[in-house]
Amino acid sequence: MENKEVIKALAALAQPNRLQIFRALVVQGPGGMTPAVLAEQLAVPAATLSFHLKELLNADLVSQERSGRNLIYRAQFDRMNAVLGFLTQNCCQGQACLTETAVACDC
């Protein structure tokens, strides 16, 4: 992963509403959620949610799929793990520093 991509992803998450939206999609898992469900669950106005979802899409942290008349948004787990991997790539000067309970998301 390139510095530019990581910076874009972290910048997208550096906003409270976007972080909350992304975390909700991560919790939901691969099934994803519609904007209506997200808006209701997070108590975010539809226009605000749309703006933030667009930013997360632009950072490639979420995907969007049309299912009939609905849009389904999903967290991009491979992208999330790539950002986390980039941040910990040279952790502890190459020494094992993570506990055995620390694992990547298998979603």
PDB file of C-alpha atoms in Angstrom:
ATOM      1  CA  MET A   1       0.000   0.000   0.000  1.00  0.00           C
ATOM      2  CA  GLU A   2       1.286   3.441  -0.888  1.00  0.00           C
ATOM      3  CA  ASN A   3       1.603   6.386   1.514  1.00  0.00           C
ATOM      4  CA  LYS A   4      -0.882   8.365  -0.577  1.00  0.00           C
ATOM      5  CA  GLU A   5      -3.576   5.668  -0.233  1.00  0.00           C
ATOM      6  CA  VAL A   6      -3.055   5.339   3.518  1.00  0.00           C
ATOM      7  CA  ILE A   7      -3.239   9.102   4.006  1.00  0.00           C
ATOM      8  CA  LYS A   8      -6.492   9.220   2.016  1.00  0.00           C
ATOM      9  CA  ALA A   9      -8.002   6.417   4.104  1.00  0.00           C
ATOM     10  CA  LEU A  10      -6.922   7.906   7.424  1.00  0.00           C
ATOM     11  CA  ALA A  11      -8.138  11.365   6.393  1.00  0.00           C
ATOM     12  CA  ALA A  12     -11.550   9.913   5.570  1.00  0.00           C
ATOM     13  CA  LEU A  13     -11.743   8.281   8.998  1.00  0.00           C
ATOM     14  CA  ALA A  14     -10.542  11.418  10.804  1.00  0.00           C
ATOM     15  CA  GLN A  15     -14.087  12.771  11.001  1.00  0.00           C
ATOM     16  CA  PRO A  16     -16.443  11.618  13.771  1.00  0.00           C
ATOM     17  CA  ASN A  17     -19.474  10.831  11.578  1.00  0.00           C
ATOM     18  CA  ARG A  18     -17.435   8.940   8.987  1.00  0.00           C
ATOM     19  CA  LEU A  19     -15.663   6.934  11.670  1.00  0.00           C
ATOM     20  CA  GLN A  20     -19.033   6.071  13.232  1.00  0.00           C
ATOM     21  CA  ILE A  21     -20.442   5.029   9.823  1.00  0.00           C
ATOM     22  CA  PHE A  22     -17.404   2.919   8.986  1.00  0.00           C
ATOM     23  CA  ARG A  23     -17.446   1.202  12.376  1.00  0.00           C
ATOM     24  CA  ALA A  24     -21.160   0.427  11.989  1.00  0.00           C
ATOM     25  CA  LEU A  25     -20.449  -1.200   8.616  1.00  0.00           C
ATOM     26  CA  VAL A  26     -17.561  -3.187  10.098  1.00  0.00           C
ATOM     27  CA  VAL A  27     -19.822  -4.442  12.899  1.00  0.00           C
ATOM     28  CA  GLN A  28     -22.513  -5.383  10.369  1.00  0.00           C
ATOM     29  CA  GLY A  29     -20.044  -7.543   8.458  1.00  0.00           C
ATOM     30  CA  PRO A  30     -20.127  -8.634   4.822  1.00  0.00           C
ATOM     31  CA  GLY A  31     -23.917  -8.295   4.569  1.00  0.00           C
ATOM     32  CA  GLY A  32     -23.668  -4.516   4.623  1.00  0.00           C
ATOM     33  CA  MET A  33     -26.479  -2.029   5.196  1.00  0.00           C
ATOM     34  CA  THR A  34     -28.728   0.269   3.248  1.00  0.00           C
ATOM     35  CA  PRO A  35     -28.464   4.026   3.801  1.00  0.00           C
ATOM     36  CA  ALA A  36     -31.928   4.034   5.397  1.00  0.00           C
ATOM     37  CA  VAL A  37     -30.877   1.507   8.034  1.00  0.00           C
ATOM     38  CA  LEU A  38     -27.592   3.340   8.633  1.00  0.00           C
ATOM     39  CA  ALA A  39     -29.360   6.697   8.987  1.00  0.00           C
ATOM     40  CA  GLU A  40     -31.876   5.274  11.447  1.00  0.00           C
ATOM     41  CA  GLN A  41     -29.312   3.344  13.482  1.00  0.00           C
ATOM     42  CA  LEU A  42     -26.876   6.259  13.722  1.00  0.00           C
ATOM     43  CA  ALA A  43     -29.465   9.067  13.884  1.00  0.00           C
ATOM     44  CA  VAL A  44     -27.771  10.863  10.980  1.00  0.00           C
ATOM     45  CA  PRO A  45     -29.801  12.875   8.446  1.00  0.00           C
ATOM     46  CA  ALA A  46     -29.946  11.246   4.998  1.00  0.00           C
ATOM     47  CA  ALA A  47     -28.161  14.129   3.248  1.00  0.00           C
ATOM     48  CA  THR A  48     -25.342  14.087   5.808  1.00  0.00           C
ATOM     49  CA  LEU A  49     -25.033  10.325   5.548  1.00  0.00           C
ATOM     50  CA  SER A  50     -24.865  10.510   1.755  1.00  0.00           C
ATOM     51  CA  PHE A  51     -22.037  13.053   1.913  1.00  0.00           C
ATOM     52  CA  HIS A  52     -20.015  10.926   4.330  1.00  0.00           C
ATOM     53  CA  LEU A  53     -20.613   7.678   2.439  1.00  0.00           C
ATOM     54  CA  LYS A  54     -19.305   9.405  -0.698  1.00  0.00           C
ATOM     55  CA  GLU A  55     -16.109  10.323   1.152  1.00  0.00           C
ATOM     56  CA  LEU A  56     -15.665   6.758   2.404  1.00  0.00           C
ATOM     57  CA  LEU A  57     -16.267   5.437  -1.126  1.00  0.00           C
ATOM     58  CA  ASN A  58     -13.690   7.876  -2.479  1.00  0.00           C
ATOM     59  CA  ALA A  59     -11.156   6.552   0.046  1.00  0.00           C
ATOM     60  CA  ASP A  60     -12.060   2.981  -1.020  1.00  0.00           C
ATOM     61  CA  LEU A  61     -12.990   2.057   2.550  1.00  0.00           C
ATOM     62  CA  VAL A  62     -16.542   1.058   1.618  1.00  0.00           C
ATOM     63  CA  SER A  63     -18.149  -0.471  -1.435  1.00  0.00           C
ATOM     64  CA  GLN A  64     -21.564   0.200  -2.891  1.00  0.00           C
ATOM     65  CA  GLU A  65     -23.773  -2.340  -4.644  1.00  0.00           C
ATOM     66  CA  ARG A  66     -27.235  -1.959  -6.096  1.00  0.00           C
ATOM     67  CA  SER A  67     -29.686  -4.636  -5.012  1.00  0.00           C
ATOM     68  CA  GLY A  68     -33.001  -3.988  -6.727  1.00  0.00           C
ATOM     69  CA  ARG A  69     -34.069  -0.501  -5.679  1.00  0.00           C
ATOM     70  CA  ASN A  70     -31.657  -0.394  -2.743  1.00  0.00           C
ATOM     71  CA  LEU A  71     -28.014   0.478  -2.381  1.00  0.00           C
ATOM     72  CA  ILE A  72     -26.007  -1.732  -0.060  1.00  0.00           C
ATOM     73  CA  TYR A  73     -22.866  -0.323   1.552  1.00  0.00           C
ATOM     74  CA  ARG A  74     -20.188  -2.649   2.902  1.00  0.00           C
ATOM     75  CA  ALA A  75     -16.898  -2.082   4.671  1.00  0.00           C
ATOM     76  CA  GLN A  76     -13.913  -3.012   2.508  1.00  0.00           C
ATOM     77  CA  PHE A  77     -12.220  -5.373   4.956  1.00  0.00           C
ATOM     78  CA  ASP A  78      -9.255  -6.033   2.687  1.00  0.00           C
ATOM     79  CA  ARG A  79      -8.591  -2.291   2.487  1.00  0.00           C
ATOM     80  CA  MET A  80      -9.016  -1.872   6.246  1.00  0.00           C
ATOM     81  CA  ASN A  81      -6.541  -4.688   6.892  1.00  0.00           C
ATOM     82  CA  ALA A  82      -4.115  -3.198   4.356  1.00  0.00           C
ATOM     83  CA  VAL A  83      -4.153   0.149   6.196  1.00  0.00           C
ATOM     84  CA  LEU A  84      -3.633  -1.588   9.542  1.00  0.00           C
ATOM     85  CA  GLY A  85      -0.860  -3.704   8.028  1.00  0.00           C
ATOM     86  CA  PHE A  86       0.847  -0.608   6.653  1.00  0.00           C
ATOM     87  CA  LEU A  87       0.728   1.051  10.075  1.00  0.00           C
ATOM     88  CA  THR A  88       2.244  -1.962  11.822  1.00  0.00           C
ATOM     89  CA  GLN A  89       4.584  -3.151   9.066  1.00  0.00           C
ATOM     90  CA  ASN A  90       7.799  -2.249  10.850  1.00  0.00           C
ATOM     91  CA  CYS A  91       6.457  -2.452  14.367  1.00  0.00           C
ATOM     92  CA  CYS A  92       8.970  -2.958  17.178  1.00  0.00           C
ATOM     93  CA  GLN A  93      11.939  -3.042  14.792  1.00  0.00           C
ATOM     94  CA  GLY A  94      10.924  -6.424  13.422  1.00  0.00           C
ATOM     95  CA  GLN A  95      10.486  -8.060  16.842  1.00  0.00           C
ATOM     96  CA  ALA A  96       7.251  -9.821  17.735  1.00  0.00           C
ATOM     97  CA  CYS A  97       5.302  -7.297  19.755  1.00  0.00           C
ATOM     98  CA  LEU A  98       1.665  -8.304  19.294  1.00  0.00           C
ATOM     99  CA  THR A  99      -0.016 -10.545  21.785  1.00  0.00           C
ATOM    100  CA  GLU A 100      -1.386 -13.880  20.651  1.00  0.00           C
ATOM    101  CA  THR A 101      -4.916 -12.483  20.908  1.00  0.00           C
ATOM    102  CA  ALA A 102      -4.247  -9.709  18.349  1.00  0.00           C
ATOM    103  CA  VAL A 103      -5.423 -10.874  14.934  1.00  0.00           C
ATOM    104  CA  ALA A 104      -6.525  -9.351  11.649  1.00  0.00           C
ATOM    105  CA  CYS A 105     -10.183  -9.348  10.685  1.00  0.00           C
ATOM    106  CA  ASP A 106     -11.101 -12.512   8.776  1.00  0.00           C
ATOM    107  CA  CYS A 107     -14.191 -10.935   7.236  1.00  0.00           C
TER     108      CYS A 107
END
